[in-house]
Tab-separated table of C-alpha atoms in Angstrom:
chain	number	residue	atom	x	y	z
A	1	UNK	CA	171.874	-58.226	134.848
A	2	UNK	CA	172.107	-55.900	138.236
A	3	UNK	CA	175.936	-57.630	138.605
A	4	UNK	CA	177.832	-58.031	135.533
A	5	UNK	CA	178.819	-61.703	134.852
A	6	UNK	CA	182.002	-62.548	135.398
A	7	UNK	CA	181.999	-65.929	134.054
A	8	UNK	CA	179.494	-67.520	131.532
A	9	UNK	CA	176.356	-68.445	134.512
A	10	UNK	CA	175.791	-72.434	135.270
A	11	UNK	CA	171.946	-72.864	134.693
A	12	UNK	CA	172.126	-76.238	136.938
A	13	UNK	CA	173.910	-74.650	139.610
A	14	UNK	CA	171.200	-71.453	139.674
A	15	UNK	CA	168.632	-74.657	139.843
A	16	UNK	CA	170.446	-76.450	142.859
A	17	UNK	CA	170.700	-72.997	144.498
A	18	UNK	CA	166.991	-72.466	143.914
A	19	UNK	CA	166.213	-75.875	145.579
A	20	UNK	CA	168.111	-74.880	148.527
A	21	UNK	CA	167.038	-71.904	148.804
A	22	UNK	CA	164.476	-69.998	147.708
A	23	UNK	CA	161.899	-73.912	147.724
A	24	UNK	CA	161.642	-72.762	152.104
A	25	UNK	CA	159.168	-69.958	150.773
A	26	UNK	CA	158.357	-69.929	146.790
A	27	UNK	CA	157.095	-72.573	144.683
A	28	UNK	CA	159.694	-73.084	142.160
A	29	UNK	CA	158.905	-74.676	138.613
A	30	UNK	CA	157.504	-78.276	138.683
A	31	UNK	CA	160.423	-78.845	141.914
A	32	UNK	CA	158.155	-77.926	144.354
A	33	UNK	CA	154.519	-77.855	143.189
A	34	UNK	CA	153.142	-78.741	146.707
A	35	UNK	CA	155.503	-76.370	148.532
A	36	UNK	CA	156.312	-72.880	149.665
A	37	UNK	CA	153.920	-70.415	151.790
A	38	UNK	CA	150.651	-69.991	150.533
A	39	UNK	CA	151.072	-65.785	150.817
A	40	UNK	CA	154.428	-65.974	148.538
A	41	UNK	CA	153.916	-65.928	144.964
A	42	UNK	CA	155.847	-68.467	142.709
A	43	UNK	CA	158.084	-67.769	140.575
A	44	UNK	CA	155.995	-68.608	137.745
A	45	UNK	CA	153.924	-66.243	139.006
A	46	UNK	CA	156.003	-63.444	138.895
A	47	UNK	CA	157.242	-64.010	135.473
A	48	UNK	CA	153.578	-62.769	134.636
A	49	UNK	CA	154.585	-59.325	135.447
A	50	UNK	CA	155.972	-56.766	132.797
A	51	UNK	CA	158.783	-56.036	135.176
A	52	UNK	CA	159.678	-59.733	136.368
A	53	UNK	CA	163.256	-59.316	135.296
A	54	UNK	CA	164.051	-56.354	137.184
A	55	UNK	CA	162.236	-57.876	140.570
A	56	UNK	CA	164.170	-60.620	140.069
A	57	UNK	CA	167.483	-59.341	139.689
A	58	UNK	CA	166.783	-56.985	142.700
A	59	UNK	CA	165.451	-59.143	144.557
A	60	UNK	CA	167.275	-59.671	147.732
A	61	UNK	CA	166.827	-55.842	148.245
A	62	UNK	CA	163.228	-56.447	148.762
A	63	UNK	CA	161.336	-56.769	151.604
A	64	UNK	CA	161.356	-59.707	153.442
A	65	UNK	CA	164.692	-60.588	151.506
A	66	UNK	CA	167.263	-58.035	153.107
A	67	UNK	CA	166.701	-60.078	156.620
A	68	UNK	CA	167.873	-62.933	154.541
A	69	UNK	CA	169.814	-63.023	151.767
A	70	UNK	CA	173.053	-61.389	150.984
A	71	UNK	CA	174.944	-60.915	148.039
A	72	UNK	CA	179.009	-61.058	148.765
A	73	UNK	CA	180.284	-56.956	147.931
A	74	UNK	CA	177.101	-56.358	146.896
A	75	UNK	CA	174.437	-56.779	149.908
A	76	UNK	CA	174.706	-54.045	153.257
A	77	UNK	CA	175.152	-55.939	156.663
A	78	UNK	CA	171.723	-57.076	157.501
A	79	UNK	CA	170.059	-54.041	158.657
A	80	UNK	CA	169.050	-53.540	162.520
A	81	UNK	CA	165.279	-53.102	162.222
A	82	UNK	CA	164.770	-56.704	160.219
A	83	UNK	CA	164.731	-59.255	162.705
A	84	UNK	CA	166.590	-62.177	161.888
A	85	UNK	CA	163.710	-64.735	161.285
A	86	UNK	CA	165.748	-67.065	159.405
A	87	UNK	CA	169.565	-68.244	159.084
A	88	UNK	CA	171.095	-66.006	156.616
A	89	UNK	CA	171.802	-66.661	152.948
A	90	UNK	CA	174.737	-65.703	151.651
A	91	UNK	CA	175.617	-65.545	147.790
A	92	UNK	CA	178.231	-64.841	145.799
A	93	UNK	CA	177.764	-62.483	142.448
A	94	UNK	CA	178.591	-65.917	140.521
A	95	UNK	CA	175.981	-67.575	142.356
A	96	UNK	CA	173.032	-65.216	141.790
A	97	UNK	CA	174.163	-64.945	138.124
A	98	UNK	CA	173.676	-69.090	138.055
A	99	UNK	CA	170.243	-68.129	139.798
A	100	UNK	CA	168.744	-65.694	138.029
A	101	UNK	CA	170.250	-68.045	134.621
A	102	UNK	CA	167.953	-70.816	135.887
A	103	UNK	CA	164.940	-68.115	136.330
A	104	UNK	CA	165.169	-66.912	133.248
A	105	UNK	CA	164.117	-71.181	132.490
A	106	UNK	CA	161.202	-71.381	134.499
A	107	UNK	CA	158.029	-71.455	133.424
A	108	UNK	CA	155.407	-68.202	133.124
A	109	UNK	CA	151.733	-68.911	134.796
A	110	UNK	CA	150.785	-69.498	138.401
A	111	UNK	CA	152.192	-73.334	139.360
């Protein structure tokens, strides 16, 4: 992991952030078949690609993420030339350790 654990990560909690959170754009599993925006790939989806780990572990410095998400000591401030589209998120290291837990669960394949 990007952020070394600090205590063993809650797989139900990553899954309860994931609802909350990351369900507005990507479908997530079998919580959200119906869901998300058609141009975002699930996360299923992304667990295709050699690299899936790494993207996900990274993710919130990816574009769009940085104009969303931010990870407590981790994240910058939200930079000036992302608009702020959406309320931010903001995580702690804990929290994205639970999330990227639950990931690591989720089916591989387009859903």
């Amino acid at each position: 992991l990007l952020c070394a654990p600090v205590h063993a990560a809650d797989v139900k909690k990553g899954e309860r952030l994931a609802r909350e959170h990351c369900t507005r754009c990507h479908v997530v599993g079998d919580m959200n078949k119906y869901g998300g925006i058609g141009s975002t790939p699930s996360f299923g989806a992304i667990k295709t690609l050699d690299d899936w780990k790494e993207r996900f572990e990274i993710f919130f410095t990816l574009l769009p993420h940085p104009a969303v998400v931010k990870i407590e000591g981790v994240s910058e401030e939200r930079p000036e030339n992302l608009p702020a589209f959406a309320k931010q998120i903001t995580l702690s290291v804990d929290e994205l350790n639970d999330l990227l837990a639950f990931i690591d669960t989720v089916e591989t394949g387009p859903q």
